[in-house]
mmCIF file of C-alpha atoms and ligand atoms in Angstrom:
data_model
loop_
_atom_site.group_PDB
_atom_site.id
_atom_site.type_symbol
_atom_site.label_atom_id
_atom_site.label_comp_id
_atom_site.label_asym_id
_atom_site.label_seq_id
_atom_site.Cartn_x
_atom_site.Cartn_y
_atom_site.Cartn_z
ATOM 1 C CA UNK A 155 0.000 0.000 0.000
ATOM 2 C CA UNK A 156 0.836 3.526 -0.721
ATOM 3 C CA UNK A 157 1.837 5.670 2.337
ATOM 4 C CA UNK A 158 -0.179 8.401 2.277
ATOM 5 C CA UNK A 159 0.665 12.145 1.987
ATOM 6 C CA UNK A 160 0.985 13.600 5.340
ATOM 7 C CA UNK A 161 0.183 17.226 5.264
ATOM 8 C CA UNK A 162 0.361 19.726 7.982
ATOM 9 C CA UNK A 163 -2.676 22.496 8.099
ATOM 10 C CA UNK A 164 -2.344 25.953 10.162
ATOM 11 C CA UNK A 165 -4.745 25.384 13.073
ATOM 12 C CA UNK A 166 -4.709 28.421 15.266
ATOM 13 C CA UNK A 167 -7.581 30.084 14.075
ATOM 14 C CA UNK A 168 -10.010 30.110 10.955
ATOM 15 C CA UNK A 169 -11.117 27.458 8.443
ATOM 16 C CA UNK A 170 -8.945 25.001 9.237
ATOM 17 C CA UNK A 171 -11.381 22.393 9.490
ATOM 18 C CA UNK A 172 -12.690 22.295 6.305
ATOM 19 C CA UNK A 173 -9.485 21.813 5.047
ATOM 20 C CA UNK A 174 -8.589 19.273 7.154
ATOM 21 C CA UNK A 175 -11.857 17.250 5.785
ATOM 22 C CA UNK A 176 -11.198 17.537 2.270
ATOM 23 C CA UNK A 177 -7.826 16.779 2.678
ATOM 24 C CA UNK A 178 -8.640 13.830 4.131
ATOM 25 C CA UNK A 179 -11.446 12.814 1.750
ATOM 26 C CA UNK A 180 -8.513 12.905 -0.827
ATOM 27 C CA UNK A 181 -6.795 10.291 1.148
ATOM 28 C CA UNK A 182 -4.542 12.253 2.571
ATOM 29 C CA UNK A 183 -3.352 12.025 6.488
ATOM 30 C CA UNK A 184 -3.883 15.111 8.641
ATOM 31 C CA UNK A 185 -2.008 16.968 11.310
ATOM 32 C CA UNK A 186 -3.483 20.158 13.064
ATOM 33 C CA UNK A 187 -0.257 22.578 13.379
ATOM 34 C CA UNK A 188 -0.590 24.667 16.508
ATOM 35 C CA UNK A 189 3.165 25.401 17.373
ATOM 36 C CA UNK A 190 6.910 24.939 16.363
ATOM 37 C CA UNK A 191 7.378 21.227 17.314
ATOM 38 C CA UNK A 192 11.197 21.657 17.642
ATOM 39 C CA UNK A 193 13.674 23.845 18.337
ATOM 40 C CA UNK A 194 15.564 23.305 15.158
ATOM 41 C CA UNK A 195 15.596 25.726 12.234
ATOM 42 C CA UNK A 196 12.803 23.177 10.520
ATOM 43 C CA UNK A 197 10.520 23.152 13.544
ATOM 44 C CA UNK A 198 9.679 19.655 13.108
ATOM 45 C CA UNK A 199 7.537 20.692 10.102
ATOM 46 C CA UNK A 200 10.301 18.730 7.490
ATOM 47 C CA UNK A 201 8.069 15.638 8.023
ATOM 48 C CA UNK A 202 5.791 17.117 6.180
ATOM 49 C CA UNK A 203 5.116 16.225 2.935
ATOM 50 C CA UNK A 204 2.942 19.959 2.207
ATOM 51 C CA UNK A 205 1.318 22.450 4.766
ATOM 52 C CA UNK A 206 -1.885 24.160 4.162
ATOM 53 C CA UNK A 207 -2.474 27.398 5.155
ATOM 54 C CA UNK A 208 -6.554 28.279 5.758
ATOM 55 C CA UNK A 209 -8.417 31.341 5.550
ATOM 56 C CA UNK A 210 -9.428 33.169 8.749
ATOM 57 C CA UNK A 211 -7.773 36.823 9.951
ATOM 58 C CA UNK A 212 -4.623 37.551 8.619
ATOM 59 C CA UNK A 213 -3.406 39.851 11.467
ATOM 60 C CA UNK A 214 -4.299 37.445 14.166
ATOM 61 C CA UNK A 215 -2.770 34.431 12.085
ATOM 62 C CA UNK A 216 0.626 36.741 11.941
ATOM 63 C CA UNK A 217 0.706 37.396 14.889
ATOM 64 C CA UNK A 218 0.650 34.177 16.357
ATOM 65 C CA UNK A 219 2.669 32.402 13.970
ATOM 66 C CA UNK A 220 5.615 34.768 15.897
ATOM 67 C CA UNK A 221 4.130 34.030 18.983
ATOM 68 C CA UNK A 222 4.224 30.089 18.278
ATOM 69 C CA UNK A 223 7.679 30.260 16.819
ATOM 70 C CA UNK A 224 5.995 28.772 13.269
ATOM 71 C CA UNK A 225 6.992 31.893 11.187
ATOM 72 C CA UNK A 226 10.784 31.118 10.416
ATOM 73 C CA UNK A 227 10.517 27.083 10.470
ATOM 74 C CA UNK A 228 7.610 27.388 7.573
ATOM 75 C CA UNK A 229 9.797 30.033 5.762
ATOM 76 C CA UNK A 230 12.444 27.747 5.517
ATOM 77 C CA UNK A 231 10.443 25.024 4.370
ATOM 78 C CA UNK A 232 8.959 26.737 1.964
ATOM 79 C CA UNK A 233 12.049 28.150 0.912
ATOM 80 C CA UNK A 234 13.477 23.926 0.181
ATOM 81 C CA UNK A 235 10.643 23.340 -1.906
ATOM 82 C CA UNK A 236 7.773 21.823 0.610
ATOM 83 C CA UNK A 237 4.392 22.836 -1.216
ATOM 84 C CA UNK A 238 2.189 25.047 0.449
ATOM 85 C CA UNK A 239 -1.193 25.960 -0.379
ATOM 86 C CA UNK A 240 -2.480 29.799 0.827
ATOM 87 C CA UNK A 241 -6.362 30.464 0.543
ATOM 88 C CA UNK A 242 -7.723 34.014 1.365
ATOM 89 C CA UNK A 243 -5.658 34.826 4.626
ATOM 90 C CA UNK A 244 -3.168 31.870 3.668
ATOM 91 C CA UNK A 245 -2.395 34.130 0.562
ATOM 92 C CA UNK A 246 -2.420 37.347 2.330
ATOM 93 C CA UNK A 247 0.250 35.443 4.899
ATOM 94 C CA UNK A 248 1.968 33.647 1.909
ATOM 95 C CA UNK A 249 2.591 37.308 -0.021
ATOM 96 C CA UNK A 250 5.365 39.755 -0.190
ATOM 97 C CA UNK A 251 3.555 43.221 -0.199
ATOM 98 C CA UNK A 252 0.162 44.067 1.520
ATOM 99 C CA UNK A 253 -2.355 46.646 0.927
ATOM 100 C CA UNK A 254 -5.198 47.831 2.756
ATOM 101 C CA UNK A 255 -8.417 48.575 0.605
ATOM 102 C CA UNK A 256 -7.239 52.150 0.265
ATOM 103 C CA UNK A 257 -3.709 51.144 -1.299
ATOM 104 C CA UNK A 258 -1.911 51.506 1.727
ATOM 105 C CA UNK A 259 0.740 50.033 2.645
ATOM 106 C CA UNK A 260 0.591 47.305 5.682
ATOM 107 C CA UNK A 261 3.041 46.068 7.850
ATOM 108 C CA UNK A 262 2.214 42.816 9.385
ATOM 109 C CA UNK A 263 3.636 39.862 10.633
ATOM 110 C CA UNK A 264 3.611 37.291 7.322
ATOM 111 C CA UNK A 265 6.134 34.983 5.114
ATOM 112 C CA UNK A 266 6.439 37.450 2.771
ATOM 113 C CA UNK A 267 7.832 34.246 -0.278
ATOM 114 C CA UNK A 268 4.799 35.205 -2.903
ATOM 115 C CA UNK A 269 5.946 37.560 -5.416
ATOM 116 C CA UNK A 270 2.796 39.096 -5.485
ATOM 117 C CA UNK A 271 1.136 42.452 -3.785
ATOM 118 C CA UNK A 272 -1.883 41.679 -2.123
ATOM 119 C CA UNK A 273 -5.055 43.905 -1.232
ATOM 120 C CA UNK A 274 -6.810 43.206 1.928
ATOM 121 C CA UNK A 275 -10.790 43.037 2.232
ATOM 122 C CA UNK A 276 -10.704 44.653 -1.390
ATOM 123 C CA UNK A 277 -14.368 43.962 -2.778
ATOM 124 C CA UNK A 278 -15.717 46.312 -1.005
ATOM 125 C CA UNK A 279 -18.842 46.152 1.392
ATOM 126 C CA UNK A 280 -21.387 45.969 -1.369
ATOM 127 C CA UNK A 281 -19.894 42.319 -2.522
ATOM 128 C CA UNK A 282 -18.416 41.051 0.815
ATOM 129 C CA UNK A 283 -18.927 38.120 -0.249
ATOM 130 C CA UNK A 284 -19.930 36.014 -2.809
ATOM 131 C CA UNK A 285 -19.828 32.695 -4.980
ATOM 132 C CA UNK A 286 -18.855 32.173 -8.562
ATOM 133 C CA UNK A 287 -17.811 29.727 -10.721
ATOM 134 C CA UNK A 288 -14.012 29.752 -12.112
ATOM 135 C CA UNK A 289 -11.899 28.621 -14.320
ATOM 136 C CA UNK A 290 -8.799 27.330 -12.901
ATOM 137 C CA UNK A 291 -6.170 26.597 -15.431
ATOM 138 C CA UNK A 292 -4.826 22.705 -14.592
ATOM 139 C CA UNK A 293 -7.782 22.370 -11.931
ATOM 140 C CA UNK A 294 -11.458 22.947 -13.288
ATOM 141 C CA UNK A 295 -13.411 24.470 -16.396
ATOM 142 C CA UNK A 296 -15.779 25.659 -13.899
ATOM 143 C CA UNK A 297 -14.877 25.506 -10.030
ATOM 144 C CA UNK A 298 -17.325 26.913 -7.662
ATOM 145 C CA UNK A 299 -15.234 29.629 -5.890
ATOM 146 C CA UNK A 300 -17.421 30.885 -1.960
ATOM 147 C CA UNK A 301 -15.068 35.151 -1.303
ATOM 148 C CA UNK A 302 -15.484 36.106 1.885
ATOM 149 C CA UNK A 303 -13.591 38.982 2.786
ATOM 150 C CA UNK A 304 -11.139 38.427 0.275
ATOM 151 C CA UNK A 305 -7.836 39.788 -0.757
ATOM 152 C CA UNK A 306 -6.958 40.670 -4.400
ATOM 153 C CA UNK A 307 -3.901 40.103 -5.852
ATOM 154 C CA UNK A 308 -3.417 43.513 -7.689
ATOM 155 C CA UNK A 309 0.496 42.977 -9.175
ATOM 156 C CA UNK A 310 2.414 39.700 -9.509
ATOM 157 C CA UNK A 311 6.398 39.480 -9.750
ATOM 158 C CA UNK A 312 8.454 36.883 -11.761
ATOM 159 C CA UNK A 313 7.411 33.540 -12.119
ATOM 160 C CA UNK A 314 4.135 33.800 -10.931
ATOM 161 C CA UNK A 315 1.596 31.860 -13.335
ATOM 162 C CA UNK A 316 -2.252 33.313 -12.449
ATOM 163 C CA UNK A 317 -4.135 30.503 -12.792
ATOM 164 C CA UNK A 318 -7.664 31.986 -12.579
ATOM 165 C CA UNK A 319 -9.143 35.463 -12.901
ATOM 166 C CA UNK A 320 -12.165 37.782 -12.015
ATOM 167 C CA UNK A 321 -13.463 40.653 -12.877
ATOM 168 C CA UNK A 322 -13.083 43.842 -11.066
ATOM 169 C CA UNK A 323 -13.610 47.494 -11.027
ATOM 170 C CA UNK A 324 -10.187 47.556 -12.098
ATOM 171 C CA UNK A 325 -10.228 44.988 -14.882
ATOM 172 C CA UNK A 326 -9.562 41.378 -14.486
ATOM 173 C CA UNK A 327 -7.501 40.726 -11.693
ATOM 174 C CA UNK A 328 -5.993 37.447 -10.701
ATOM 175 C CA UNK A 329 -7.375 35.291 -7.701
ATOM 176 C CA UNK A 330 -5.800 32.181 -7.844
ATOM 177 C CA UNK A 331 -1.578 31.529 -8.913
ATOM 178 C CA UNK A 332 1.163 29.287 -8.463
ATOM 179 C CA UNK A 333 4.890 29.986 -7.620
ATOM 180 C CA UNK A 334 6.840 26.775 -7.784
ATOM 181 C CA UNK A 335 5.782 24.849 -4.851
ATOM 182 C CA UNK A 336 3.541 27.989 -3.502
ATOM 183 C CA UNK A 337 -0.311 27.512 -4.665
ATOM 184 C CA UNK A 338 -2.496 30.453 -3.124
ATOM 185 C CA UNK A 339 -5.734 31.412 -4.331
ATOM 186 C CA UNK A 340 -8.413 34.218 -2.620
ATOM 187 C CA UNK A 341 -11.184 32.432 -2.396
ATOM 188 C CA UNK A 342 -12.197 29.456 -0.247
ATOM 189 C CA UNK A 343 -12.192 25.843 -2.244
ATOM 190 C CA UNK A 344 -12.294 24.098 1.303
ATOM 191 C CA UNK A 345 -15.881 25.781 1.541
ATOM 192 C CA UNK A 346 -17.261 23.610 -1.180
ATOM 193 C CA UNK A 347 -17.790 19.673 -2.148
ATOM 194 C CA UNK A 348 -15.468 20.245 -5.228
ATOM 195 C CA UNK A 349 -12.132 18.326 -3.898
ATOM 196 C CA UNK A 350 -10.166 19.574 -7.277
ATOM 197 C CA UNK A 351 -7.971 21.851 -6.510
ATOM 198 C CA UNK A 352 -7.455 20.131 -2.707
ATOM 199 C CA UNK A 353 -6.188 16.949 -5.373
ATOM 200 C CA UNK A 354 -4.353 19.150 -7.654
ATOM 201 C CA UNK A 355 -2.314 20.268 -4.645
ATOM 202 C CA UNK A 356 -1.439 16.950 -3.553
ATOM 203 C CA UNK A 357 -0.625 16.064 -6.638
ATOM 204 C CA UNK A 358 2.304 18.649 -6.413
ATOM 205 C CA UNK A 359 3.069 17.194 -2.793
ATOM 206 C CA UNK A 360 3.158 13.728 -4.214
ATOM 207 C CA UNK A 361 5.646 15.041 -7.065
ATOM 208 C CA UNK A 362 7.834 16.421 -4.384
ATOM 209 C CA UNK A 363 7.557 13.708 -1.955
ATOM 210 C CA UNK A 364 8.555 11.431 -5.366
ATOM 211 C CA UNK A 365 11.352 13.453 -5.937
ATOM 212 C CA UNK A 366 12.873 13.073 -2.328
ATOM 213 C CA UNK A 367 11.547 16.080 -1.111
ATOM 214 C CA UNK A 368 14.689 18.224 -2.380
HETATM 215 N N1 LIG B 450 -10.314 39.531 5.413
HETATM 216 C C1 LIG B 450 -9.392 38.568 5.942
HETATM 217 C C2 LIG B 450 -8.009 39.188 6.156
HETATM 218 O O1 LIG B 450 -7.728 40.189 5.593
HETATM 219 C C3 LIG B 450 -9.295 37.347 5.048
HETATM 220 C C4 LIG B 450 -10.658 36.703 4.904
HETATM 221 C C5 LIG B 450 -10.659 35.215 4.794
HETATM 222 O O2 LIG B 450 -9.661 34.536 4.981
HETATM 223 N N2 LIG B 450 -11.838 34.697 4.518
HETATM 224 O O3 LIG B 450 -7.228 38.666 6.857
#
């Protein structure tokens, strides 16, 4: 039998759940992260074969990712390749430059590896939130995609491949890309049935596991 993929998800605060479930219904295995689980540079998170990080409120997340000494271990992780997988806050946390919905600039705590600029909250009261249906390039024709609250990604750096668009006051903006081994997307795919892009993401952590996770 197969082993299967063991994949770490962000559990101090917000959706985490829901990820955790569809994870699982993709046959992966699941373990909650709550704090660094050694003191070594890697935290304990190297036995990992990808790490999920869930939606929920990007300041608080920050914040306690310093206080739970999970900020530098999951850098460096990310930083050797381990796949991670950022949706709504998880891409505000994942990205290098953050906005507020007024263009300002925010400092927060957050991993800063996604060459992308990110703006906070940026639909706007009227459209809060809302559900659509996507393409995804690689994932779906038509995913069902639940914004709450959600951050747009307004400018992307090199090698960032958008993978699925919407359209915005400001033309079409992107809302879902890939880095390398960092998949992030604004909206919430844990919040639906559709297990696509939960399979397309361990199918990137089975590629790296495959490869010896180097
Ligand atoms: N509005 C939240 C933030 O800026 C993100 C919302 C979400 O994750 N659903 O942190």
């Amino acid at each position: 039998m197969v082993t299967p993929l063991h994949i770490g998800v962000l559990a101090l605060q917000g959706a985490f759940r829901e990820h955790r479930l569809a994870l699982e219904r993709c046959g992966a295995k699941v373990t909650e992260l709550r704090r660094r689980q050694e003191d070594t540079p890697l935290g304990g998170l190297e036995k990992f074969d990808g790490i999920v990080l869930p939606g929920g409120e990007s300041t608080a997340m920050g914040r306690l990712l310093v206080d739970r000494g999970l900020l530098e271990p999951l850098r460096a992780c990310i930083g050797r390749g381990m796949p991670v997988f950022g949706t709504c806050a998880g891409l505000i946390l994942l990205s290098r430059e953050l906005e507020g919905p007024d263009g300002t600039l925010l400092e927060q705590p957050h991993l800063g590896v996604l060459h992308c600029r990110v703006r906070r909250n940026a639909f706007g009261r009227q459209t809060d939130s809302f559900e659509t249906a996507l393409e995804v390039k690689g994932v779906a024709q038509a995913l069902e995609a639940v914004f709450i609250r959600a951050p747009l990604i307004v400018s992307t750096g090199p090698g960032v491949e958008c993978l699925s668009f919407v359209e915005t006051g400001e033309g079409m903006l992107p809302v879902a890309v890939r880095q390398d081994n960092i998949l992030a997307s604004s909206f919430h795919p844990e919040l639906t049935d559709d297990l696509r892009f939960h399979a397309f993401f361990l199918d990137m952590c089975r590629a790296w596991r495959e490869q010896g996770r180097a």
